[in-house]
PDB file of C-alpha atoms in Angstrom:
ATOM      1  CA  MET R 300       0.360  -0.173  -0.185  1.00 45.00           C
ATOM      2  CA  GLY R 301       1.453   3.800  -0.831  1.00 46.00           C
ATOM      3  CA  GLN R 302       1.503   6.388   0.770  1.00 47.00           C
ATOM      4  CA  PRO R 303      -1.320   9.406   0.198  1.00 46.00           C
ATOM      5  CA  GLY R 304       0.121  12.414  -0.764  1.00 46.00           C
ATOM      6  CA  ARG R 305       1.988  14.563  -2.013  1.00 47.00           C
ATOM      7  CA  ASN R 306       4.404  11.680  -4.185  1.00 55.00           C
ATOM      8  CA  VAL R 307       1.137  11.208  -6.469  1.00 52.00           C
ATOM      9  CA  MET R 308      -0.529  14.989  -6.130  1.00 90.00           C
ATOM     10  CA  THR R 309       0.687  15.447 -10.162  1.00 95.00           C
ATOM     11  CA  PRO R 310      -1.452  18.362 -11.967  1.00 96.00           C
ATOM     12  CA  LEU R 311      -3.486  15.242 -13.870  1.00 97.00           C
ATOM     13  CA  ALA R 312      -3.827  13.415 -10.547  1.00 97.00           C
ATOM     14  CA  ILE R 313      -5.437  17.161  -8.835  1.00 98.00           C
ATOM     15  CA  ALA R 314      -7.538  17.065 -11.786  1.00 97.00           C
ATOM     16  CA  VAL R 315      -8.808  13.849 -11.583  1.00 98.00           C
ATOM     17  CA  LEU R 316      -9.338  13.782  -7.970  1.00 98.00           C
ATOM     18  CA  ALA R 317     -11.428  17.014  -7.943  1.00 98.00           C
ATOM     19  CA  LEU R 318     -13.500  15.604 -10.738  1.00 97.00           C
ATOM     20  CA  LEU R 319     -14.201  12.721  -8.500  1.00 98.00           C
ATOM     21  CA  ASP R 320     -15.011  15.066  -5.808  1.00 98.00           C
ATOM     22  CA  GLU R 321     -17.970  15.873  -8.298  1.00 96.00           C
ATOM     23  CA  ARG R 322     -19.596  12.403  -8.389  1.00 97.00           C
ATOM     24  CA  PRO R 323     -18.357   8.540  -9.190  1.00 97.00           C
ATOM     25  CA  MET R 324     -17.357   8.072 -12.301  1.00 96.00           C
ATOM     26  CA  HIS R 325     -15.639   6.186 -14.799  1.00 95.00           C
ATOM     27  CA  PRO R 326     -11.882   6.968 -16.360  1.00 95.00           C
ATOM     28  CA  TYR R 327     -13.225   7.357 -19.801  1.00 93.00           C
ATOM     29  CA  GLU R 328     -15.717   9.721 -18.534  1.00 95.00           C
ATOM     30  CA  MET R 329     -13.281  11.790 -16.535  1.00 96.00           C
ATOM     31  CA  TYR R 330     -11.602  12.185 -20.009  1.00 96.00           C
ATOM     32  CA  GLN R 331     -14.207  13.316 -21.946  1.00 95.00           C
ATOM     33  CA  LEU R 332     -15.170  15.722 -19.002  1.00 94.00           C
ATOM     34  CA  LEU R 333     -11.335  17.152 -19.098  1.00 95.00           C
ATOM     35  CA  ILE R 334     -11.615  17.482 -22.904  1.00 94.00           C
ATOM     36  CA  ALA R 335     -15.651  19.414 -22.630  1.00 92.00           C
ATOM     37  CA  ARG R 336     -14.594  22.011 -20.035  1.00 91.00           C
ATOM     38  CA  ARG R 337     -11.184  22.744 -21.546  1.00 92.00           C
ATOM     39  CA  GLU R 338      -8.993  21.572 -18.809  1.00 94.00           C
ATOM     40  CA  ASP R 339      -6.455  20.305 -21.345  1.00 92.00           C
ATOM     41  CA  LEU R 340      -5.500  23.911 -21.499  1.00 93.00           C
ATOM     42  CA  LEU R 341      -4.189  23.416 -17.681  1.00 94.00           C
ATOM     43  CA  VAL R 342      -3.015  19.652 -17.757  1.00 95.00           C
ATOM     44  CA  LYS R 343      -1.729  17.348 -20.239  1.00 93.00           C
ATOM     45  CA  VAL R 344      -4.811  15.232 -21.280  1.00 93.00           C
ATOM     46  CA  ARG R 345      -4.281  11.748 -22.598  1.00 94.00           C
ATOM     47  CA  PRO R 346      -6.372   8.177 -21.853  1.00 93.00           C
ATOM     48  CA  GLY R 347      -3.120   6.923 -20.602  1.00 93.00           C
ATOM     49  CA  SER R 348      -1.435   9.252 -18.979  1.00 94.00           C
ATOM     50  CA  LEU R 349      -5.327   9.665 -17.194  1.00 97.00           C
ATOM     51  CA  TYR R 350      -6.206   6.083 -16.694  1.00 95.00           C
ATOM     52  CA  HIS R 351      -2.506   5.191 -15.495  1.00 95.00           C
ATOM     53  CA  SER R 352      -2.987   8.299 -12.701  1.00 96.00           C
ATOM     54  CA  VAL R 353      -6.665   6.537 -11.702  1.00 97.00           C
ATOM     55  CA  ALA R 354      -4.357   3.505 -11.144  1.00 96.00           C
ATOM     56  CA  ARG R 355      -1.605   5.243  -9.224  1.00 95.00           C
ATOM     57  CA  LEU R 356      -4.188   7.145  -6.469  1.00 97.00           C
ATOM     58  CA  ALA R 357      -5.929   3.398  -6.258  1.00 96.00           C
ATOM     59  CA  ASP R 358      -2.504   1.970  -5.296  1.00 95.00           C
ATOM     60  CA  ASP R 359      -2.605   5.257  -2.460  1.00 95.00           C
ATOM     61  CA  GLU R 360      -6.082   4.524  -1.058  1.00 96.00           C
ATOM     62  CA  MET R 361      -7.003   7.846  -2.558  1.00 97.00           C
ATOM     63  CA  VAL R 362      -9.605   6.265  -4.697  1.00 98.00           C
ATOM     64  CA  VAL R 363     -11.512   3.218  -5.355  1.00 98.00           C
ATOM     65  CA  ALA R 364     -13.054   1.242  -7.497  1.00 96.00           C
ATOM     66  CA  GLU R 365     -16.794   1.719  -6.657  1.00 91.00           C
ATOM     67  CA  GLY R 366     -18.118  -1.128  -9.553  1.00 81.00           C
ATOM     68  CA  ILE R 367     -17.846  -2.422 -13.192  1.00 80.00           C
ATOM     69  CA  GLY R 368     -20.686  -1.319 -15.655  1.00 69.00           C
ATOM     70  CA  ARG R 369     -21.228  -1.603 -19.306  1.00 63.00           C
ATOM     71  CA  ALA R 370     -23.696   0.619 -21.833  1.00 64.00           C
ATOM     72  CA  GLY R 371     -24.601  -1.331 -24.640  1.00 57.00           C
ATOM     73  CA  ASN R 372     -21.738  -3.281 -26.643  1.00 63.00           C
ATOM     74  CA  ARG R 373     -19.390  -0.567 -25.061  1.00 66.00           C
ATOM     75  CA  PRO R 374     -16.292  -2.043 -23.415  1.00 69.00           C
ATOM     76  CA  GLU R 375     -16.957  -3.036 -19.374  1.00 77.00           C
ATOM     77  CA  ARG R 376     -15.578   0.279 -17.547  1.00 86.00           C
ATOM     78  CA  THR R 377     -14.696   0.318 -13.815  1.00 93.00           C
ATOM     79  CA  THR R 378     -16.522   3.810 -11.795  1.00 96.00           C
ATOM     80  CA  TYR R 379     -14.295   5.321  -9.630  1.00 98.00           C
ATOM     81  CA  ARG R 380     -14.658   7.365  -6.210  1.00 98.00           C
ATOM     82  CA  ILE R 381     -12.896   9.302  -3.731  1.00 98.00           C
ATOM     83  CA  THR R 382     -12.273   8.193  -0.360  1.00 98.00           C
ATOM     84  CA  ASP R 383     -12.073  10.388   2.596  1.00 98.00           C
ATOM     85  CA  SER R 384      -7.991  10.375   2.627  1.00 97.00           C
ATOM     86  CA  GLY R 385      -8.133  11.163  -1.247  1.00 98.00           C
ATOM     87  CA  ARG R 386     -10.791  13.762  -0.471  1.00 98.00           C
ATOM     88  CA  SER R 387      -8.052  15.102   2.237  1.00 98.00           C
ATOM     89  CA  ALA R 388      -5.128  14.952   0.564  1.00 97.00           C
ATOM     90  CA  LEU R 389      -6.482  16.884  -2.604  1.00 98.00           C
ATOM     91  CA  ARG R 390      -7.688  20.202  -0.293  1.00 98.00           C
ATOM     92  CA  ALA R 391      -4.258  20.158   1.388  1.00 96.00           C
ATOM     93  CA  ARG R 392      -2.777  20.089  -2.004  1.00 96.00           C
ATOM     94  CA  ILE R 393      -4.803  22.975  -3.259  1.00 97.00           C
ATOM     95  CA  ALA R 394      -4.448  24.935  -0.598  1.00 96.00           C
ATOM     96  CA  GLU R 395      -1.201  24.114  -0.462  1.00 94.00           C
ATOM     97  CA  LEU R 396      -0.425  25.512  -4.245  1.00 94.00           C
ATOM     98  CA  LEU R 397      -2.891  28.565  -3.892  1.00 95.00           C
ATOM     99  CA  ARG R 398      -1.214  29.686  -0.790  1.00 94.00           C
ATOM    100  CA  MET R 399       2.806  29.321  -1.756  1.00 89.00           C
ATOM    101  CA  PRO R 400       4.193  30.549  -4.856  1.00 88.00           C
ATOM    102  CA  VAL R 401       7.085  27.803  -5.870  1.00 85.00           C
ATOM    103  CA  GLN R 402       9.939  28.544  -8.706  1.00 86.00           C
ATOM    104  CA  GLU R 403       8.570  27.307 -11.568  1.00 88.00           C
ATOM    105  CA  TYR R 404      11.093  27.247 -15.020  1.00 91.00           C
ATOM    106  CA  PRO R 405       9.235  28.556 -18.231  1.00 94.00           C
ATOM    107  CA  ILE R 406      11.646  27.314 -21.435  1.00 97.00           C
ATOM    108  CA  PHE R 407      10.621  31.205 -22.481  1.00 98.00           C
ATOM    109  CA  ARG R 408      12.461  32.529 -19.766  1.00 97.00           C
ATOM    110  CA  VAL R 409      15.632  30.728 -20.755  1.00 98.00           C
ATOM    111  CA  ALA R 410      15.199  32.577 -24.332  1.00 98.00           C
ATOM    112  CA  LEU R 411      14.843  35.498 -22.856  1.00 98.00           C
ATOM    113  CA  SER R 412      18.267  35.045 -20.428  1.00 95.00           C
ATOM    114  CA  GLU R 413      20.325  34.230 -23.420  1.00 95.00           C
ATOM    115  CA  ALA R 414      18.409  36.707 -26.323  1.00 97.00           C
ATOM    116  CA  HIS R 415      21.969  38.944 -26.618  1.00 93.00           C
ATOM    117  CA  THR R 416      23.166  35.357 -28.294  1.00 92.00           C
ATOM    118  CA  LEU R 417      21.233  36.759 -31.744  1.00 95.00           C
ATOM    119  CA  PRO R 418      21.554  39.863 -33.337  1.00 94.00           C
ATOM    120  CA  ARG R 419      19.014  42.902 -32.255  1.00 95.00           C
ATOM    121  CA  GLU R 420      16.905  43.324 -35.552  1.00 96.00           C
ATOM    122  CA  GLN R 421      16.554  39.175 -35.264  1.00 96.00           C
ATOM    123  CA  VAL R 422      14.992  39.477 -31.473  1.00 98.00           C
ATOM    124  CA  VAL R 423      13.148  42.584 -32.476  1.00 99.00           C
ATOM    125  CA  ALA R 424      11.686  40.070 -35.541  1.00 99.00           C
ATOM    126  CA  LEU R 425      11.304  37.272 -33.217  1.00 99.00           C
ATOM    127  CA  LEU R 426       9.474  39.242 -30.190  1.00 99.00           C
ATOM    128  CA  ASP R 427       7.338  41.009 -32.712  1.00 99.00           C
ATOM    129  CA  GLU R 428       6.079  37.366 -34.129  1.00 99.00           C
ATOM    130  CA  ARG R 429       5.603  36.252 -30.178  1.00 99.00           C
ATOM    131  CA  VAL R 430       3.419  38.996 -30.140  1.00 98.00           C
ATOM    132  CA  GLU R 431       1.267  38.246 -32.794  1.00 98.00           C
ATOM    133  CA  HIS R 432       1.101  34.163 -30.957  1.00 98.00           C
ATOM    134  CA  LEU R 433      -0.322  36.233 -27.683  1.00 98.00           C
ATOM    135  CA  SER R 434      -2.684  38.524 -29.041  1.00 98.00           C
ATOM    136  CA  ARG R 435      -4.661  35.772 -31.260  1.00 98.00           C
ATOM    137  CA  ALA R 436      -4.166  33.314 -27.513  1.00 97.00           C
ATOM    138  CA  ARG R 437      -5.422  36.752 -25.925  1.00 98.00           C
ATOM    139  CA  ALA R 438      -8.625  36.655 -28.586  1.00 97.00           C
ATOM    140  CA  ASP R 439      -9.145  32.780 -28.090  1.00 96.00           C
ATOM    141  CA  MET R 440      -9.410  33.382 -24.491  1.00 96.00           C
ATOM    142  CA  ASP R 441     -11.967  35.938 -24.556  1.00 97.00           C
ATOM    143  CA  ALA R 442     -14.102  33.910 -27.262  1.00 96.00           C
ATOM    144  CA  LEU R 443     -13.627  31.436 -23.893  1.00 95.00           C
ATOM    145  CA  LEU R 444     -14.948  33.751 -21.356  1.00 96.00           C
ATOM    146  CA  ASP R 445     -17.908  35.204 -23.645  1.00 97.00           C
ATOM    147  CA  TRP R 446     -19.289  31.408 -24.219  1.00 95.00           C
ATOM    148  CA  THR R 447     -18.623  30.590 -19.850  1.00 95.00           C
ATOM    149  CA  ARG R 448     -20.589  33.684 -19.670  1.00 96.00           C
ATOM    150  CA  GLY R 449     -23.310  33.538 -22.261  1.00 96.00           C
ATOM    151  CA  ARG R 450     -23.882  29.668 -20.548  1.00 94.00           C
ATOM    152  CA  ALA R 451     -24.433  31.807 -17.212  1.00 95.00           C
ATOM    153  CA  VAL R 452     -21.442  29.466 -16.003  1.00 92.00           C
ATOM    154  CA  PRO R 453     -20.816  30.267 -12.296  1.00 93.00           C
ATOM    155  CA  ARG R 454     -17.458  32.342 -11.954  1.00 94.00           C
ATOM    156  CA  ARG R 455     -16.208  30.201  -9.962  1.00 93.00           C
ATOM    157  CA  TYR R 456     -15.595  27.084 -12.850  1.00 91.00           C
ATOM    158  CA  PHE R 457     -13.766  29.478 -14.947  1.00 93.00           C
ATOM    159  CA  VAL R 458     -11.975  32.077 -12.813  1.00 96.00           C
ATOM    160  CA  VAL R 459      -8.651  30.304 -14.252  1.00 95.00           C
ATOM    161  CA  LEU R 460      -9.544  31.848 -17.685  1.00 95.00           C
ATOM    162  CA  GLU R 461      -8.952  34.811 -15.925  1.00 97.00           C
ATOM    163  CA  TYR R 462      -6.001  34.641 -14.308  1.00 97.00           C
ATOM    164  CA  MET R 463      -4.609  33.087 -17.870  1.00 97.00           C
ATOM    165  CA  ARG R 464      -6.249  36.057 -19.904  1.00 98.00           C
ATOM    166  CA  ALA R 465      -4.973  38.176 -17.657  1.00 98.00           C
ATOM    167  CA  THR R 466      -0.812  37.068 -17.234  1.00 98.00           C
ATOM    168  CA  THR R 467      -1.066  36.784 -21.492  1.00 98.00           C
ATOM    169  CA  HIS R 468      -1.771  40.214 -21.649  1.00 98.00           C
ATOM    170  CA  ALA R 469       1.073  41.407 -19.105  1.00 99.00           C
ATOM    171  CA  GLU R 470       3.426  39.127 -20.980  1.00 98.00           C
ATOM    172  CA  LEU R 471       1.906  40.595 -24.356  1.00 98.00           C
ATOM    173  CA  THR R 472       2.468  43.536 -22.661  1.00 98.00           C
ATOM    174  CA  TRP R 473       5.948  43.652 -21.226  1.00 99.00           C
ATOM    175  CA  ILE R 474       7.155  41.990 -24.513  1.00 99.00           C
ATOM    176  CA  GLU R 475       5.819  44.809 -26.763  1.00 99.00           C
ATOM    177  CA  ASP R 476       7.414  47.259 -24.879  1.00 98.00           C
ATOM    178  CA  PHE R 477      10.821  45.321 -24.780  1.00 99.00           C
ATOM    179  CA  ALA R 478      10.473  44.897 -28.443  1.00 99.00           C
ATOM    180  CA  ALA R 479      10.245  48.743 -29.320  1.00 98.00           C
ATOM    181  CA  GLU R 480      13.042  49.721 -26.949  1.00 98.00           C
ATOM    182  CA  LEU R 481      15.398  47.206 -28.557  1.00 98.00           C
ATOM    183  CA  GLY R 482      14.425  48.140 -32.193  1.00 98.00           C
ATOM    184  CA  SER R 483      15.225  51.939 -30.998  1.00 98.00           C
ATOM    185  CA  GLY R 484      18.266  51.542 -30.027  1.00 95.00           C
ATOM    186  CA  ALA R 485      17.870  52.129 -25.608  1.00 97.00           C
ATOM    187  CA  VAL R 486      18.937  48.861 -24.928  1.00 95.00           C
ATOM    188  CA  PRO R 487      22.658  48.028 -25.092  1.00 92.00           C
ATOM    189  CA  TRP R 488      23.176  44.573 -27.813  1.00 93.00           C
ATOM    190  CA  GLU R 489      25.871  42.906 -28.474  1.00 89.00           C
ATOM    191  CA  GLN R 490      27.555  43.023 -31.937  1.00 89.00           C
ATOM    192  CA  PHE R 491      27.903  40.802 -34.217  1.00 89.00           C
ATOM    193  CA  ASP R 492      30.453  40.014 -37.971  1.00 84.00           C
ATOM    194  CA  PRO R 493      27.339  40.384 -40.704  1.00 84.00           C
ATOM    195  CA  GLY R 494      29.808  38.705 -42.958  1.00 83.00           C
ATOM    196  CA  THR R 495      31.105  35.419 -39.488  1.00 85.00           C
ATOM    197  CA  GLY R 496      27.817  36.068 -37.266  1.00 83.00           C
ATOM    198  CA  GLU R 497      30.801  36.163 -34.653  1.00 85.00           C
ATOM    199  CA  ARG R 498      30.348  38.203 -31.845  1.00 82.00           C
ATOM    200  CA  ILE R 499      32.247  41.614 -32.154  1.00 82.00           C
ATOM    201  CA  THR R 500      31.722  43.621 -29.009  1.00 68.00           C
ATOM    202  CA  ASP R 501      34.272  44.907 -26.588  1.00 63.00           C
ATOM    203  CA  ASP R 502      32.901  44.340 -23.926  1.00 58.00           C
ATOM    204  CA  HIS R 503      33.538  40.244 -21.631  1.00 55.00           C
ATOM    205  CA  PRO R 504      31.207  37.842 -22.677  1.00 55.00           C
ATOM    206  CA  HIS R 505      28.639  37.590 -19.882  1.00 58.00           C
ATOM    207  CA  GLU R 506      31.151  40.198 -17.540  1.00 62.00           C
ATOM    208  CA  TRP R 507      30.380  40.193 -14.054  1.00 61.00           C
ATOM    209  CA  PRO R 508      31.448  41.109 -11.271  1.00 64.00           C
ATOM    210  CA  GLY R 509      34.274  39.711  -9.611  1.00 62.00           C
ATOM    211  CA  GLY R 510      36.506  37.970 -12.150  1.00 62.00           C
ATOM    212  CA  ASP R 511      37.375  34.650 -11.525  1.00 66.00           C
ATOM    213  CA  HIS R 512      35.271  34.290  -8.669  1.00 68.00           C
ATOM    214  CA  PRO R 513      32.173  36.135  -9.604  1.00 68.00           C
ATOM    215  CA  GLU R 514      29.693  37.328  -6.875  1.00 74.00           C
ATOM    216  CA  ALA R 515      26.252  35.877  -6.210  1.00 75.00           C
ATOM    217  CA  ALA R 516      22.741  37.734  -7.404  1.00 75.00           C
ATOM    218  CA  PRO R 517      20.802  37.376  -4.369  1.00 80.00           C
ATOM    219  CA  ARG R 518      18.439  34.845  -4.431  1.00 74.00           C
ATOM    220  CA  PRO R 519      14.905  35.426  -4.223  1.00 74.00           C
ATOM    221  CA  ARG R 520      13.465  33.823  -1.226  1.00 72.00           C
ATOM    222  CA  TRP R 521      10.519  32.243  -3.488  1.00 64.00           C
ATOM    223  CA  ALA R 522      12.639  31.008  -5.480  1.00 68.00           C
ATOM    224  CA  ALA R 523      13.878  27.781  -2.889  1.00 58.00           C
ATOM    225  CA  ARG R 524      10.533  26.620  -3.015  1.00 57.00           C
ATOM    226  CA  SER R 525       9.896  23.775  -6.229  1.00 53.00           C
TER     227      SER R 525
END
């Protein structure tokens, strides 16, 4: 028997337990609901990974099989329900994630931190292209929000869309402003030989205080948690 807790509380496991907190259902029904509710925008949802997640939760006694049923000529399907320990673990994990920021590692941040390895004009063009993608994403979220409001879906069920829309808008605005600064020449940038593409900037690459023993920048308190 496993030990219920954070070791199995993946994003998909949280989504599964939250569905079963509504009512018992079988994994394929969970999959259909997650897709219909567009929760695939929040977690990676594939039938195989969902069935695996349910099996792990069952091993840890967070969910339990309630019965096997068949509809017409369809295969038999096992219905699961959440256990008391599963419900407690779900609520504790959600409370923890709401309360405490954790250090995540979005790949765009890595690209942005190393963008100086590309010529200024190329970075501006790439960021302008990203702005176009983000603008379309924001429009899609607006359409989703209109759809939910038009069907009187309670706001508590789609507040995450409002958050996603707000963060997308904030990223888009920052990138637009930075790309404009970079394009105007206001931001000092690396220089490259147009023939070879080699860096020809005078200062030392990644120049940082401290020489051979670089001074460490302050570590944010939230960065210690992951």
